[in-house]
């Protein structure tokens, strides 16, 4: 995903983030799902957890994730959640 505003990671300016699919190890390390589903089946992002996944799946440190502008962060959080949600739970 192209970022609207560049961030710095590992001393380099980053203008694009590519997320790898999380592994079981990532799930254990992060310790939770990046979303919750309410009784009315609405999905809510757990931003703090999703941000941990962004860092792990993009290979960037938390300080770099903290630099991501809100609109890009929102998009990336939903992208992370998409790895966990089946097509039937997305509709």
JSON list of C-alpha atoms in Angstrom, two decimals:
[
{"chain": "A", "resi": 1, "resn": "UNK", "atom": "CA", "xyz": [0.00, 0.00, 0.00]},
{"chain": "A", "resi": 2, "resn": "UNK", "atom": "CA", "xyz": [1.32, 3.43, -0.91]},
{"chain": "A", "resi": 3, "resn": "UNK", "atom": "CA", "xyz": [1.40, 5.74, 2.09]},
{"chain": "A", "resi": 4, "resn": "UNK", "atom": "CA", "xyz": [-0.07, 9.23, 1.85]},
{"chain": "A", "resi": 5, "resn": "UNK", "atom": "CA", "xyz": [2.77, 10.46, 4.06]},
{"chain": "A", "resi": 6, "resn": "UNK", "atom": "CA", "xyz": [6.17, 8.76, 4.27]},
{"chain": "A", "resi": 7, "resn": "UNK", "atom": "CA", "xyz": [7.45, 7.32, 7.53]},
{"chain": "A", "resi": 8, "resn": "UNK", "atom": "CA", "xyz": [10.93, 6.42, 8.73]},
{"chain": "A", "resi": 9, "resn": "UNK", "atom": "CA", "xyz": [11.83, 2.80, 9.48]},
{"chain": "A", "resi": 10, "resn": "UNK", "atom": "CA", "xyz": [15.30, 1.39, 10.11]},
{"chain": "A", "resi": 11, "resn": "UNK", "atom": "CA", "xyz": [16.76, 4.80, 9.19]},
{"chain": "A", "resi": 12, "resn": "UNK", "atom": "CA", "xyz": [15.12, 4.82, 5.75]},
{"chain": "A", "resi": 13, "resn": "UNK", "atom": "CA", "xyz": [12.19, 6.77, 4.41]},
{"chain": "A", "resi": 14, "resn": "UNK", "atom": "CA", "xyz": [9.30, 4.40, 3.63]},
{"chain": "A", "resi": 15, "resn": "UNK", "atom": "CA", "xyz": [6.59, 5.35, 1.14]},
{"chain": "A", "resi": 16, "resn": "UNK", "atom": "CA", "xyz": [4.94, 1.95, 0.79]},
{"chain": "A", "resi": 17, "resn": "UNK", "atom": "CA", "xyz": [4.03, -0.85, 3.19]},
{"chain": "A", "resi": 18, "resn": "UNK", "atom": "CA", "xyz": [3.57, -4.46, 2.18]},
{"chain": "A", "resi": 19, "resn": "UNK", "atom": "CA", "xyz": [1.96, -6.74, 4.75]},
{"chain": "A", "resi": 20, "resn": "UNK", "atom": "CA", "xyz": [2.76, -10.44, 4.82]},
{"chain": "A", "resi": 21, "resn": "UNK", "atom": "CA", "xyz": [0.05, -12.75, 6.06]},
{"chain": "A", "resi": 22, "resn": "UNK", "atom": "CA", "xyz": [0.34, -13.29, 9.83]},
{"chain": "A", "resi": 23, "resn": "UNK", "atom": "CA", "xyz": [1.53, -16.69, 11.03]},
{"chain": "A", "resi": 24, "resn": "UNK", "atom": "CA", "xyz": [0.54, -18.63, 14.11]},
{"chain": "A", "resi": 25, "resn": "UNK", "atom": "CA", "xyz": [3.73, -17.34, 15.70]},
{"chain": "A", "resi": 26, "resn": "UNK", "atom": "CA", "xyz": [2.61, -13.75, 15.01]},
{"chain": "A", "resi": 27, "resn": "UNK", "atom": "CA", "xyz": [-0.78, -14.47, 16.59]},
{"chain": "A", "resi": 28, "resn": "UNK", "atom": "CA", "xyz": [0.84, -15.93, 19.70]},
{"chain": "A", "resi": 29, "resn": "UNK", "atom": "CA", "xyz": [3.26, -13.01, 19.99]},
{"chain": "A", "resi": 30, "resn": "UNK", "atom": "CA", "xyz": [0.58, -10.35, 19.56]},
{"chain": "A", "resi": 31, "resn": "UNK", "atom": "CA", "xyz": [-1.85, -12.21, 21.79]},
{"chain": "A", "resi": 32, "resn": "UNK", "atom": "CA", "xyz": [-5.19, -11.51, 20.22]},
{"chain": "A", "resi": 33, "resn": "UNK", "atom": "CA", "xyz": [-7.30, -10.82, 17.20]},
{"chain": "A", "resi": 34, "resn": "UNK", "atom": "CA", "xyz": [-7.17, -7.37, 15.59]},
{"chain": "A", "resi": 35, "resn": "UNK", "atom": "CA", "xyz": [-10.95, -7.02, 15.73]},
{"chain": "A", "resi": 36, "resn": "UNK", "atom": "CA", "xyz": [-14.05, -7.96, 17.70]},
{"chain": "A", "resi": 37, "resn": "UNK", "atom": "CA", "xyz": [-17.50, -8.99, 16.51]},
{"chain": "A", "resi": 38, "resn": "UNK", "atom": "CA", "xyz": [-20.56, -7.67, 18.38]},
{"chain": "A", "resi": 39, "resn": "UNK", "atom": "CA", "xyz": [-23.81, -9.56, 18.92]},
{"chain": "A", "resi": 40, "resn": "UNK", "atom": "CA", "xyz": [-25.30, -7.70, 15.93]},
{"chain": "A", "resi": 41, "resn": "UNK", "atom": "CA", "xyz": [-22.36, -9.10, 13.89]},
{"chain": "A", "resi": 42, "resn": "UNK", "atom": "CA", "xyz": [-20.76, -5.68, 13.40]},
{"chain": "A", "resi": 43, "resn": "UNK", "atom": "CA", "xyz": [-16.96, -5.76, 13.28]},
{"chain": "A", "resi": 44, "resn": "UNK", "atom": "CA", "xyz": [-14.81, -3.31, 15.27]},
{"chain": "A", "resi": 45, "resn": "UNK", "atom": "CA", "xyz": [-11.07, -2.90, 14.90]},
{"chain": "A", "resi": 46, "resn": "UNK", "atom": "CA", "xyz": [-8.88, -3.26, 17.98]},
{"chain": "A", "resi": 47, "resn": "UNK", "atom": "CA", "xyz": [-6.43, -0.57, 16.87]},
{"chain": "A", "resi": 48, "resn": "UNK", "atom": "CA", "xyz": [-3.70, -1.34, 19.41]},
{"chain": "A", "resi": 49, "resn": "UNK", "atom": "CA", "xyz": [-3.65, -5.02, 18.45]},
{"chain": "A", "resi": 50, "resn": "UNK", "atom": "CA", "xyz": [-3.86, -4.28, 14.72]},
{"chain": "A", "resi": 51, "resn": "UNK", "atom": "CA", "xyz": [-0.91, -1.90, 15.04]},
{"chain": "A", "resi": 52, "resn": "UNK", "atom": "CA", "xyz": [1.16, -4.70, 16.58]},
{"chain": "A", "resi": 53, "resn": "UNK", "atom": "CA", "xyz": [0.29, -6.90, 13.60]},
{"chain": "A", "resi": 54, "resn": "UNK", "atom": "CA", "xyz": [1.19, -4.08, 11.19]},
{"chain": "A", "resi": 55, "resn": "UNK", "atom": "CA", "xyz": [4.66, -3.85, 12.70]},
{"chain": "A", "resi": 56, "resn": "UNK", "atom": "CA", "xyz": [5.22, -7.61, 12.63]},
{"chain": "A", "resi": 57, "resn": "UNK", "atom": "CA", "xyz": [3.72, -8.18, 9.18]},
{"chain": "A", "resi": 58, "resn": "UNK", "atom": "CA", "xyz": [5.50, -5.20, 7.60]},
{"chain": "A", "resi": 59, "resn": "UNK", "atom": "CA", "xyz": [8.79, -5.77, 9.42]},
{"chain": "A", "resi": 60, "resn": "UNK", "atom": "CA", "xyz": [8.90, -2.28, 10.91]},
{"chain": "A", "resi": 61, "resn": "UNK", "atom": "CA", "xyz": [9.37, -1.22, 14.54]},
{"chain": "A", "resi": 62, "resn": "UNK", "atom": "CA", "xyz": [6.52, 0.14, 16.70]},
{"chain": "A", "resi": 63, "resn": "UNK", "atom": "CA", "xyz": [8.04, 3.64, 16.51]},
{"chain": "A", "resi": 64, "resn": "UNK", "atom": "CA", "xyz": [7.54, 3.54, 12.74]},
{"chain": "A", "resi": 65, "resn": "UNK", "atom": "CA", "xyz": [3.96, 2.27, 13.02]},
{"chain": "A", "resi": 66, "resn": "UNK", "atom": "CA", "xyz": [3.31, 5.24, 15.33]},
{"chain": "A", "resi": 67, "resn": "UNK", "atom": "CA", "xyz": [4.25, 7.60, 12.47]},
{"chain": "A", "resi": 68, "resn": "UNK", "atom": "CA", "xyz": [1.58, 6.31, 10.06]},
{"chain": "A", "resi": 69, "resn": "UNK", "atom": "CA", "xyz": [-1.06, 8.95, 9.31]},
{"chain": "A", "resi": 70, "resn": "UNK", "atom": "CA", "xyz": [-4.58, 8.15, 10.56]},
{"chain": "A", "resi": 71, "resn": "UNK", "atom": "CA", "xyz": [-6.18, 7.44, 7.18]},
{"chain": "A", "resi": 72, "resn": "UNK", "atom": "CA", "xyz": [-3.36, 5.08, 6.18]},
{"chain": "A", "resi": 73, "resn": "UNK", "atom": "CA", "xyz": [-3.49, 3.48, 9.63]},
{"chain": "A", "resi": 74, "resn": "UNK", "atom": "CA", "xyz": [-7.22, 2.85, 9.27]},
{"chain": "A", "resi": 75, "resn": "UNK", "atom": "CA", "xyz": [-6.70, 1.19, 5.89]},
{"chain": "A", "resi": 76, "resn": "UNK", "atom": "CA", "xyz": [-3.84, -0.96, 7.19]},
{"chain": "A", "resi": 77, "resn": "UNK", "atom": "CA", "xyz": [-5.80, -2.00, 10.29]},
{"chain": "A", "resi": 78, "resn": "UNK", "atom": "CA", "xyz": [-8.67, -3.26, 8.10]},
{"chain": "A", "resi": 79, "resn": "UNK", "atom": "CA", "xyz": [-6.17, -4.97, 5.81]},
{"chain": "A", "resi": 80, "resn": "UNK", "atom": "CA", "xyz": [-4.79, -6.84, 8.82]},
{"chain": "A", "resi": 81, "resn": "UNK", "atom": "CA", "xyz": [-8.30, -7.80, 9.95]},
{"chain": "A", "resi": 82, "resn": "UNK", "atom": "CA", "xyz": [-8.97, -9.10, 6.45]},
{"chain": "A", "resi": 83, "resn": "UNK", "atom": "CA", "xyz": [-6.35, -11.81, 6.95]},
{"chain": "A", "resi": 84, "resn": "UNK", "atom": "CA", "xyz": [-8.53, -13.25, 9.74]},
{"chain": "A", "resi": 85, "resn": "UNK", "atom": "CA", "xyz": [-12.05, -12.71, 8.46]},
{"chain": "A", "resi": 86, "resn": "UNK", "atom": "CA", "xyz": [-13.60, -15.26, 6.12]},
{"chain": "A", "resi": 87, "resn": "UNK", "atom": "CA", "xyz": [-15.62, -14.06, 3.17]},
{"chain": "A", "resi": 88, "resn": "UNK", "atom": "CA", "xyz": [-18.85, -15.07, 4.91]},
{"chain": "A", "resi": 89, "resn": "UNK", "atom": "CA", "xyz": [-18.02, -13.03, 8.03]},
{"chain": "A", "resi": 90, "resn": "UNK", "atom": "CA", "xyz": [-17.15, -9.96, 5.92]},
{"chain": "A", "resi": 91, "resn": "UNK", "atom": "CA", "xyz": [-20.65, -9.67, 4.47]}
]
